[in-house]
Tab-separated table of C-alpha atoms and ligand atoms in Angstrom:
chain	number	residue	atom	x	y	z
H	2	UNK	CA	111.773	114.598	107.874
H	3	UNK	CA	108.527	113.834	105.922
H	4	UNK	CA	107.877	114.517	102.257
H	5	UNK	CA	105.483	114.349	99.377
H	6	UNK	CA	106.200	111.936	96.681
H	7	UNK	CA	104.296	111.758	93.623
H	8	UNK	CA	103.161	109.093	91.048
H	9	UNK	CA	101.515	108.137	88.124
H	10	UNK	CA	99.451	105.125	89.555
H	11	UNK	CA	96.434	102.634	88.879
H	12	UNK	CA	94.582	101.786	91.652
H	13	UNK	CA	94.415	97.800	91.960
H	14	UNK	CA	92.809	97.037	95.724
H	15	UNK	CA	91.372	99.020	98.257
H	16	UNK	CA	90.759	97.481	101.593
H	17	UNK	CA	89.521	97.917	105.352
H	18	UNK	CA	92.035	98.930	107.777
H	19	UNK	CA	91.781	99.590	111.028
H	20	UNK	CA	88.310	101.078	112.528
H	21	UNK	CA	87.467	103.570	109.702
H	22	UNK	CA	90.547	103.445	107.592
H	23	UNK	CA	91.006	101.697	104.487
H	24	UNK	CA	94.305	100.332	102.973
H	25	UNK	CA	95.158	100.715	98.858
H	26	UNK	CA	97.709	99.455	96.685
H	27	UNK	CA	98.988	100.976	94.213
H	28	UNK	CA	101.126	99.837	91.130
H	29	UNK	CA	103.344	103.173	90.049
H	30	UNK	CA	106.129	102.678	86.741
H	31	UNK	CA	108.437	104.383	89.337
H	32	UNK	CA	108.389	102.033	92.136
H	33	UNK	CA	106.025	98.544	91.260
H	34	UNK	CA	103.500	98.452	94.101
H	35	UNK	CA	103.270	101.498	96.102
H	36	UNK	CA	101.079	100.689	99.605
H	37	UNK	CA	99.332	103.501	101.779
H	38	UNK	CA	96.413	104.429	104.366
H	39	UNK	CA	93.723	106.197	102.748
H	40	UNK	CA	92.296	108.164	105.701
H	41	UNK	CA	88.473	109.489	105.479
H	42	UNK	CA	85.166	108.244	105.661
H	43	UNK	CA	82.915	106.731	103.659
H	44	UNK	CA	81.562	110.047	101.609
H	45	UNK	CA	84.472	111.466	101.599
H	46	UNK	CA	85.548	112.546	98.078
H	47	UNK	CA	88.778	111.148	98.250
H	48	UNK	CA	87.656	108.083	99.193
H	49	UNK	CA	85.763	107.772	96.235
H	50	UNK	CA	88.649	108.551	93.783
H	51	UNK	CA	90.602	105.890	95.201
H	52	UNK	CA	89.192	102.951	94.003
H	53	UNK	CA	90.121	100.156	92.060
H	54	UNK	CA	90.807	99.964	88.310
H	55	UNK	CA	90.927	104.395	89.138
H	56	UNK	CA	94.385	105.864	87.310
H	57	UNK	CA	95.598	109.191	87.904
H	58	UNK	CA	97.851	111.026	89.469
H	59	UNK	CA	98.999	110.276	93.420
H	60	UNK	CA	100.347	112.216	95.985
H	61	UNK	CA	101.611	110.335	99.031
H	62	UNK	CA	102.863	111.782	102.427
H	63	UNK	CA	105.736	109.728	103.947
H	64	UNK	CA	106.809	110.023	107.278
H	65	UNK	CA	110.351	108.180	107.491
H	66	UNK	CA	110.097	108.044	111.321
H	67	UNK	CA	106.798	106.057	111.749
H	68	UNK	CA	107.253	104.387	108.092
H	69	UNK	CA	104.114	105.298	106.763
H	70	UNK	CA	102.822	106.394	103.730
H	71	UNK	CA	99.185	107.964	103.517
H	72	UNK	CA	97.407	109.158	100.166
H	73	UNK	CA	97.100	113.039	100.345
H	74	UNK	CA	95.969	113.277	97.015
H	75	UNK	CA	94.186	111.060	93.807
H	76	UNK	CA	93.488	113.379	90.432
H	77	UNK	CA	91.673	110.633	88.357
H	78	UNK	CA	92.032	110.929	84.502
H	79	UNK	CA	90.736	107.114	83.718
H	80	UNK	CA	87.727	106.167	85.726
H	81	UNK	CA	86.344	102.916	83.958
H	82	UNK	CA	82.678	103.142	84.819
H	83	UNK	CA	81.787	100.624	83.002
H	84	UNK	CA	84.186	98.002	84.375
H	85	UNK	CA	81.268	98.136	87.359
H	86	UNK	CA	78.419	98.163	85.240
H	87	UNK	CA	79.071	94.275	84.117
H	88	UNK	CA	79.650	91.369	86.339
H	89	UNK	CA	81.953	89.586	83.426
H	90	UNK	CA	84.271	92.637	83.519
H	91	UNK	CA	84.401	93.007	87.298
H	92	UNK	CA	85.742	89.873	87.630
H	93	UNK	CA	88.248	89.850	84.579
H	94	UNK	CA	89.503	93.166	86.012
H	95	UNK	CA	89.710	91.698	89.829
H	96	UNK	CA	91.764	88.553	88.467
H	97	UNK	CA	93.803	91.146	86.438
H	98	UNK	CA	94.491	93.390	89.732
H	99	UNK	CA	95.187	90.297	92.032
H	100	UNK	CA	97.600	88.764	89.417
H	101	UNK	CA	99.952	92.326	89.110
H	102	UNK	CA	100.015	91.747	92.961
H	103	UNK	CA	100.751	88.454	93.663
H	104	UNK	CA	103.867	88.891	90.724
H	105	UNK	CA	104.657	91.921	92.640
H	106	UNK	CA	104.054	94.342	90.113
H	107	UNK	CA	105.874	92.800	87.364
H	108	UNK	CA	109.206	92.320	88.800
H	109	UNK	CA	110.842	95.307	88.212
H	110	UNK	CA	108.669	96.027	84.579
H	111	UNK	CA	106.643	98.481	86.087
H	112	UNK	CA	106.726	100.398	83.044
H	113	UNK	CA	105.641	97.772	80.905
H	114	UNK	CA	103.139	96.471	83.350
H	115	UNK	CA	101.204	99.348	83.913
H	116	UNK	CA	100.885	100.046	79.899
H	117	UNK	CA	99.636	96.555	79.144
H	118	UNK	CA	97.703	96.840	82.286
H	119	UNK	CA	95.934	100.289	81.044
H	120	UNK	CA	95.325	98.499	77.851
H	121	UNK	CA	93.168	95.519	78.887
H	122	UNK	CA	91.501	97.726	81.240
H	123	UNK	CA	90.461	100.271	78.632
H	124	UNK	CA	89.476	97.752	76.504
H	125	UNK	CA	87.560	95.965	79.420
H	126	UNK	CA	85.557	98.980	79.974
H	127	UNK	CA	83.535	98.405	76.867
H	128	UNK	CA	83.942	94.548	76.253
H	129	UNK	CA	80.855	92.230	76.280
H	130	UNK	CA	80.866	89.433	78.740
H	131	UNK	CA	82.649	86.637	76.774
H	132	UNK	CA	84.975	89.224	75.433
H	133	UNK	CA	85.704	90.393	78.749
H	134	UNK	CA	86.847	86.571	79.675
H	135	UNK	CA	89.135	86.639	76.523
H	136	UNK	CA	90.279	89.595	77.561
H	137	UNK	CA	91.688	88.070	80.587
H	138	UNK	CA	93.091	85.551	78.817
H	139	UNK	CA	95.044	87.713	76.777
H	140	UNK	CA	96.555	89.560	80.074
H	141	UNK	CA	97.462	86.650	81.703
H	142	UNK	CA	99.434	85.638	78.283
H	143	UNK	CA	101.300	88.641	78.357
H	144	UNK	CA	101.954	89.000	81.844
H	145	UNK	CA	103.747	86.114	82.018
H	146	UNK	CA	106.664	87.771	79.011
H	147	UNK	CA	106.492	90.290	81.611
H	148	UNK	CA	107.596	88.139	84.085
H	149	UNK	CA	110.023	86.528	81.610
H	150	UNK	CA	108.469	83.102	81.517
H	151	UNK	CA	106.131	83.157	78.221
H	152	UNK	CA	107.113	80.091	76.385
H	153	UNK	CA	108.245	80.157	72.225
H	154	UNK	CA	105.369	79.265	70.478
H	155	UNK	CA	106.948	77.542	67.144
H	156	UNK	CA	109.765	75.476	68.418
H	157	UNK	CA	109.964	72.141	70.597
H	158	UNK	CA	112.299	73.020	73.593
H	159	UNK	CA	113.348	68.990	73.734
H	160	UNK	CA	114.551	68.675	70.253
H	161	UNK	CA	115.065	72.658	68.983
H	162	UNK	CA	112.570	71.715	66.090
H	163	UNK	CA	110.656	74.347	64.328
H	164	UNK	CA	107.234	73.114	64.841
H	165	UNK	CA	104.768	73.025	61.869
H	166	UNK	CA	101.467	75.638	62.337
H	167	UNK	CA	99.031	72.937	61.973
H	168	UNK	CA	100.820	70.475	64.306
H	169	UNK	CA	99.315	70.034	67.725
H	170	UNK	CA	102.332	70.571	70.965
H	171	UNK	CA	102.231	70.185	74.568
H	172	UNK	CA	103.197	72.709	77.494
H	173	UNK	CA	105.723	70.669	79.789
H	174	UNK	CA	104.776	72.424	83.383
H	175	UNK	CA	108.270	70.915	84.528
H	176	UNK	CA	110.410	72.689	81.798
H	177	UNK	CA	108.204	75.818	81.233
H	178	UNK	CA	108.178	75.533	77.461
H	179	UNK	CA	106.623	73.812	74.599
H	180	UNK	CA	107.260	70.274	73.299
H	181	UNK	CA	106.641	68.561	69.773
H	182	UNK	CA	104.522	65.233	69.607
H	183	UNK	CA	107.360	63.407	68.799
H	184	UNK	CA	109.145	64.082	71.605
H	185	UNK	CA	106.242	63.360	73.877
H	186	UNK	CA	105.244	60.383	72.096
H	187	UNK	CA	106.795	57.545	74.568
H	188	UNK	CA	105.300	59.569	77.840
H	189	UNK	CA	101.409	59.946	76.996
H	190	UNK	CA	101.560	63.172	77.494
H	191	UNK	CA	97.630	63.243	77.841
H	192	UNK	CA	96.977	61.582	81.279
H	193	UNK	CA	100.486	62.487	83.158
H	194	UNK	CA	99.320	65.750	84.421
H	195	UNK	CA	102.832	67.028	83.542
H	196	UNK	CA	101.467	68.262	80.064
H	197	UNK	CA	98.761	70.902	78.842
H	198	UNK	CA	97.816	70.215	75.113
H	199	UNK	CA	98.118	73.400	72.747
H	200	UNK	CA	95.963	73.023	69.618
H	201	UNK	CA	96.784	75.088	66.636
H	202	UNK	CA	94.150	77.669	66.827
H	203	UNK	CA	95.315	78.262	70.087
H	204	UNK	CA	99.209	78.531	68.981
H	205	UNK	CA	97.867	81.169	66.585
H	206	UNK	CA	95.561	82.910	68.522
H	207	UNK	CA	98.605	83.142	71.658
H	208	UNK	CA	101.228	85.053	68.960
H	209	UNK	CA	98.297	87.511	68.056
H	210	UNK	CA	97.303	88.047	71.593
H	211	UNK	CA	101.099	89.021	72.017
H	212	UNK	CA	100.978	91.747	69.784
H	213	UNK	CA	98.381	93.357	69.245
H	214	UNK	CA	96.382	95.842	71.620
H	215	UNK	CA	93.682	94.552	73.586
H	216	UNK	CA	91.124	96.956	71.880
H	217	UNK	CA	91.619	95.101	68.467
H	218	UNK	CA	91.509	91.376	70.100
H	219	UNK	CA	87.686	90.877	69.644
H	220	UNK	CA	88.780	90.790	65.736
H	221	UNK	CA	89.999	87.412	66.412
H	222	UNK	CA	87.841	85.389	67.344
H	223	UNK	CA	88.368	81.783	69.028
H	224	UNK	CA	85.851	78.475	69.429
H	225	UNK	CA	84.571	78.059	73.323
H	226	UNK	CA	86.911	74.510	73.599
H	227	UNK	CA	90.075	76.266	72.129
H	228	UNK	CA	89.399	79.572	74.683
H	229	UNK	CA	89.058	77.001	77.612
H	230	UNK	CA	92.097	75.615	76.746
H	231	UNK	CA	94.105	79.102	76.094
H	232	UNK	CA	92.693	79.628	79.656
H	233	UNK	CA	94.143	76.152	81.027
H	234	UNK	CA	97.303	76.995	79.615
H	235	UNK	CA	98.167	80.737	80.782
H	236	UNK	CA	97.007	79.881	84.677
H	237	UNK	CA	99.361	77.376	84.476
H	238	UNK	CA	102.547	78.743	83.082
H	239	UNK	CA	101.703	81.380	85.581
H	240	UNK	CA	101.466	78.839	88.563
H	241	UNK	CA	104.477	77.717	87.762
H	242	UNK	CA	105.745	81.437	88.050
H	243	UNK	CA	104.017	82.374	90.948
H	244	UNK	CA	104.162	79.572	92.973
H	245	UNK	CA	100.563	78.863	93.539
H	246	UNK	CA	97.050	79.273	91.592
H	247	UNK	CA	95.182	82.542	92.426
H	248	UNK	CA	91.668	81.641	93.068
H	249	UNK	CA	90.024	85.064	90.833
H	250	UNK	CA	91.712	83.221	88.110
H	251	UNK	CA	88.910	81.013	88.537
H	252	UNK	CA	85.902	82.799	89.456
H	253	UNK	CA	82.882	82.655	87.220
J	305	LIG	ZN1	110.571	67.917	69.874
Protein backbone atom coordinates (compact mmCIF):
# COMPACT_ATOMS: atom_id res chain seq x y z
CA UNK A 1 0.00 0.00 0.00
CA UNK A 2 1.50 3.46 -0.85
CA UNK A 3 0.48 6.79 0.61
CA UNK A 4 0.99 10.51 0.69
CA UNK A 5 2.51 11.97 3.71
CA UNK A 6 2.82 15.53 4.25
CA UNK A 7 5.24 18.01 5.98
CA UNK A 8 6.21 21.23 6.91
CA UNK A 9 9.94 21.11 5.72
CA UNK A 10 13.17 23.27 4.92
CA UNK A 11 15.06 22.15 2.27
CA UNK A 12 18.85 21.66 3.46
CA UNK A 13 20.75 19.63 0.37
CA UNK A 14 19.84 18.69 -2.91
CA UNK A 15 22.03 16.31 -4.75
CA UNK A 16 22.69 14.16 -8.04
CA UNK A 17 21.29 10.80 -8.08
CA UNK A 18 21.31 8.46 -10.44
CA UNK A 19 21.39 9.54 -14.36
CA UNK A 20 18.91 12.50 -14.21
CA UNK A 21 17.61 12.25 -10.72
CA UNK A 22 18.54 14.26 -7.88
CA UNK A 23 18.40 13.30 -4.13
CA UNK A 24 17.06 16.05 -1.21
CA UNK A 25 16.98 16.08 2.36
CA UNK A 26 14.71 17.37 4.18
CA UNK A 27 14.51 18.38 7.96
CA UNK A 28 10.48 18.16 8.93
CA UNK A 29 9.41 19.01 13.06
CA UNK A 30 7.47 15.71 12.51
CA UNK A 31 10.13 13.33 11.69
CA UNK A 32 14.02 15.16 11.84
CA UNK A 33 15.46 14.47 8.39
CA UNK A 34 13.06 13.31 5.89
CA UNK A 35 15.16 11.83 2.55
CA UNK A 36 13.53 11.44 -1.04
CA UNK A 37 14.12 11.28 -5.00
CA UNK A 38 13.15 14.35 -6.61
CA UNK A 39 12.33 13.08 -10.12
CA UNK A 40 12.39 15.71 -13.20
CA UNK A 41 14.72 17.49 -15.19
CA UNK A 42 16.56 20.31 -15.02
CA UNK A 43 13.63 23.04 -16.01
CA UNK A 44 11.31 21.39 -14.47
CA UNK A 45 9.35 23.59 -12.01
CA UNK A 46 9.55 21.35 -9.30
CA UNK A 47 12.92 21.03 -9.50
CA UNK A 48 13.37 24.48 -8.97
CA UNK A 49 11.24 24.71 -5.75
CA UNK A 50 13.25 22.16 -4.21
CA UNK A 51 16.25 23.71 -3.39
CA UNK A 52 18.18 24.42 -0.53
CA UNK A 53 17.49 26.93 2.27
CA UNK A 54 13.50 26.60 0.19
CA UNK A 55 10.64 26.04 3.19
CA UNK A 56 7.25 25.12 2.45
CA UNK A 57 5.04 22.67 2.43
CA UNK A 58 5.99 18.80 1.17
CA UNK A 59 4.17 16.13 -0.13
CA UNK A 60 5.98 12.80 -0.34
CA UNK A 61 4.77 9.49 -2.02
CA UNK A 62 5.93 6.36 -0.12
CA UNK A 63 5.84 3.11 -1.45
CA UNK A 64 6.35 0.61 1.63
CA UNK A 65 7.21 -2.25 -0.78
CA UNK A 66 10.26 -0.74 -2.64
CA UNK A 67 11.03 1.70 0.49
CA UNK A 68 11.05 4.75 -1.29
CA UNK A 69 9.98 8.02 -0.81
CA UNK A 70 9.76 10.56 -3.85
CA UNK A 71 8.71 14.38 -3.56
CA UNK A 72 5.27 14.77 -5.35
CA UNK A 73 4.88 18.10 -4.25
CA UNK A 74 7.00 21.52 -2.77
CA UNK A 75 4.54 24.80 -2.13
CA UNK A 76 7.36 27.30 -1.15
CA UNK A 77 6.31 30.13 1.29
CA UNK A 78 10.15 31.21 2.27
CA UNK A 79 12.41 31.39 -0.71
CA UNK A 80 15.59 33.34 0.58
CA UNK A 81 16.80 34.93 -2.62
CA UNK A 82 19.12 36.69 -1.22
CA UNK A 83 20.94 33.91 0.65
CA UNK A 84 22.33 33.36 -3.25
CA UNK A 85 22.94 36.78 -4.02
CA UNK A 86 26.11 36.92 -1.43
CA UNK A 87 28.97 34.56 -1.26
CA UNK A 88 29.32 35.28 2.78
CA UNK A 89 25.72 34.06 3.23
CA UNK A 90 25.97 31.04 0.93
CA UNK A 91 28.45 29.68 2.86
CA UNK A 92 27.09 30.54 6.47
CA UNK A 93 23.83 28.94 5.26
CA UNK A 94 25.76 25.69 3.68
CA UNK A 95 27.72 25.22 7.13
CA UNK A 96 24.28 25.79 8.82
CA UNK A 97 22.52 22.98 6.50
CA UNK A 98 25.52 20.48 6.78
CA UNK A 99 25.66 20.92 10.63
CA UNK A 100 21.50 20.03 11.15
CA UNK A 101 22.66 16.92 9.11
CA UNK A 102 25.56 15.62 10.45
CA UNK A 103 23.59 16.06 14.25
CA UNK A 104 20.84 14.34 12.54
CA UNK A 105 18.39 16.90 12.70
CA UNK A 106 18.72 17.81 16.21
CA UNK A 107 18.25 14.60 17.90
CA UNK A 108 14.83 14.32 18.29
CA UNK A 109 14.31 18.57 18.65
CA UNK A 110 13.00 18.84 15.39
CA UNK A 111 10.69 21.35 16.54
CA UNK A 112 13.13 23.46 18.03
CA UNK A 113 15.61 22.96 15.29
CA UNK A 114 13.72 23.96 12.50
CA UNK A 115 12.51 27.37 14.40
CA UNK A 116 16.04 28.42 15.27
CA UNK A 117 16.98 27.16 11.92
CA UNK A 118 14.20 29.52 10.11
CA UNK A 119 15.53 32.25 12.26
CA UNK A 120 19.20 32.49 11.23
CA UNK A 121 18.13 31.86 7.81
CA UNK A 122 15.71 34.77 7.67
CA UNK A 123 18.02 36.82 9.19
CA UNK A 124 20.82 35.55 6.76
CA UNK A 125 18.83 36.61 3.87
CA UNK A 126 19.54 40.24 4.51
CA UNK A 127 22.85 40.13 6.61
CA UNK A 128 26.07 41.80 5.27
CA UNK A 129 29.06 39.62 4.86
CA UNK A 130 30.69 39.82 8.35
CA UNK A 131 27.27 39.68 9.83
CA UNK A 132 26.49 36.73 7.93
CA UNK A 133 29.78 34.97 9.62
CA UNK A 134 28.39 36.04 13.10
CA UNK A 135 25.44 34.79 12.19
CA UNK A 136 26.87 31.41 11.96
CA UNK A 137 28.41 31.72 14.95
CA UNK A 138 25.40 32.32 16.74
CA UNK A 139 23.72 28.96 15.16
CA UNK A 140 26.36 26.87 15.92
CA UNK A 141 26.04 28.26 19.74
CA UNK A 142 22.64 27.32 19.89
CA UNK A 143 22.66 24.22 18.15
CA UNK A 144 24.73 22.73 20.40
CA UNK A 145 21.69 23.45 23.64
CA UNK A 146 19.86 21.73 21.02
CA UNK A 147 21.88 18.92 21.14
CA UNK A 148 22.11 19.24 24.94
CA UNK A 149 25.79 19.96 25.18
CA UNK A 150 26.00 23.99 25.46
CA UNK A 151 28.18 24.56 28.40
CA UNK A 152 27.03 27.14 31.66
CA UNK A 153 28.55 30.20 31.00
CA UNK A 154 29.04 31.69 34.75
CA UNK A 155 30.18 28.79 36.77
CA UNK A 156 33.55 26.66 36.86
CA UNK A 157 32.44 22.96 36.40
CA UNK A 158 35.81 21.85 38.58
CA UNK A 159 35.10 23.82 41.62
CA UNK A 160 31.04 24.85 41.25
CA UNK A 161 32.29 28.57 41.56
CA UNK A 162 30.23 31.35 40.26
CA UNK A 163 32.64 32.94 37.99
CA UNK A 164 33.08 36.78 38.04
CA UNK A 165 31.89 38.66 34.44
CA UNK A 166 35.17 40.20 33.94
CA UNK A 167 37.21 37.06 34.74
CA UNK A 168 38.71 35.26 31.80
CA UNK A 169 37.71 30.91 31.81
CA UNK A 170 38.71 28.11 29.74
CA UNK A 171 36.53 25.44 27.73
CA UNK A 172 37.93 21.91 28.92
CA UNK A 173 37.24 19.83 25.45
CA UNK A 174 37.61 16.65 27.82
CA UNK A 175 34.77 17.64 30.30
CA UNK A 176 32.56 19.71 27.89
CA UNK A 177 32.19 22.66 30.23
CA UNK A 178 33.84 25.71 31.48
CA UNK A 179 36.67 26.03 34.03
CA UNK A 180 37.87 29.03 36.34
CA UNK A 181 41.65 30.17 36.18
CA UNK A 182 42.22 28.90 39.36
CA UNK A 183 41.44 25.67 38.70
CA UNK A 184 43.50 25.60 35.56
CA UNK A 185 46.29 27.35 37.03
CA UNK A 186 48.79 24.21 37.72
CA UNK A 187 47.99 22.73 33.95
CA UNK A 188 48.85 25.81 31.55
CA UNK A 189 45.90 25.61 30.15
CA UNK A 190 47.26 27.75 27.12
CA UNK A 191 49.59 25.31 25.24
CA UNK A 192 47.86 21.76 26.27
CA UNK A 193 45.46 21.77 23.46
CA UNK A 194 42.92 20.42 26.00
CA UNK A 195 41.67 24.09 26.64
CA UNK A 196 39.97 26.94 24.46
CA UNK A 197 40.30 30.39 26.27
CA UNK A 198 36.86 32.34 26.70
CA UNK A 199 37.43 36.09 27.17
CA UNK A 200 34.74 38.11 28.76
CA UNK A 201 33.31 39.80 25.81
CA UNK A 202 32.90 36.58 24.47
CA UNK A 203 31.12 35.08 27.79
CA UNK A 204 28.75 38.02 27.28
CA UNK A 205 28.26 38.06 23.83
CA UNK A 206 27.52 33.75 24.04
CA UNK A 207 24.39 34.43 26.79
CA UNK A 208 22.99 37.15 24.33
CA UNK A 209 23.44 35.03 21.31
CA UNK A 210 21.29 32.46 23.39
CA UNK A 211 18.44 34.53 23.61
CA UNK A 212 17.77 36.68 21.48
CA UNK A 213 16.57 36.26 17.72
CA UNK A 214 19.02 36.26 15.11
CA UNK A 215 17.40 39.38 13.41
CA UNK A 216 18.37 41.59 16.49
CA UNK A 217 22.12 40.05 16.84
CA UNK A 218 23.83 42.71 14.58
CA UNK A 219 22.88 45.10 17.72
CA UNK A 220 25.69 43.52 19.45
CA UNK A 221 28.46 43.94 18.12
CA UNK A 222 31.88 41.97 18.85
CA UNK A 223 35.88 42.91 18.06
CA UNK A 224 37.36 40.60 14.99
CA UNK A 225 39.87 38.64 17.82
CA UNK A 226 36.90 38.01 20.28
CA UNK A 227 34.52 36.71 17.04
CA UNK A 228 37.50 34.39 16.01
CA UNK A 229 37.58 33.09 19.21
CA UNK A 230 33.55 32.67 19.71
CA UNK A 231 34.16 30.79 16.39
CA UNK A 232 37.09 28.52 17.91
CA UNK A 233 34.98 27.77 20.68
CA UNK A 234 31.42 26.65 19.19
CA UNK A 235 33.27 24.22 16.37
CA UNK A 236 34.73 22.72 19.10
CA UNK A 237 32.13 21.98 21.68
CA UNK A 238 30.41 20.77 18.60
CA UNK A 239 33.33 18.35 17.61
CA UNK A 240 33.19 17.03 20.64
CA UNK A 241 29.37 16.36 19.98
CA UNK A 242 29.59 15.22 16.67
CA UNK A 243 32.46 13.30 16.62
CA UNK A 244 34.46 15.00 13.99
CA UNK A 245 34.97 18.71 12.50
CA UNK A 246 32.74 19.49 9.45
CA UNK A 247 34.90 21.06 6.91
CA UNK A 248 31.94 24.12 5.79
CA UNK A 249 32.60 25.07 9.31
CA UNK A 250 35.68 26.25 7.89
CA UNK A 251 35.23 27.53 4.54
CA UNK A 252 36.03 31.13 3.78
ZN1 LIG B 1 37.12 26.49 39.31
Amino acid sequence: MSRSVTYEALVLRVRPSGESNREAFFLTPEEGIVRAILYGGPKSKLRSHVAPFHRGTLWIYRDPAKDSRKVSDFDVRSWRPGIREQYERTIAAGALAETILAGHGGGGNWDEALTLADATLDALDTADERGAAILLVQFLWNWANVLGVQPHTDTCASCACECPADELLWYSKQEGAFVCRRCTDHMDPANSGAYLPVNPGVRRWLTVAGSIHPAELHRYTLDTASAAQAKTLVTGILTGALGRRLASWDVR
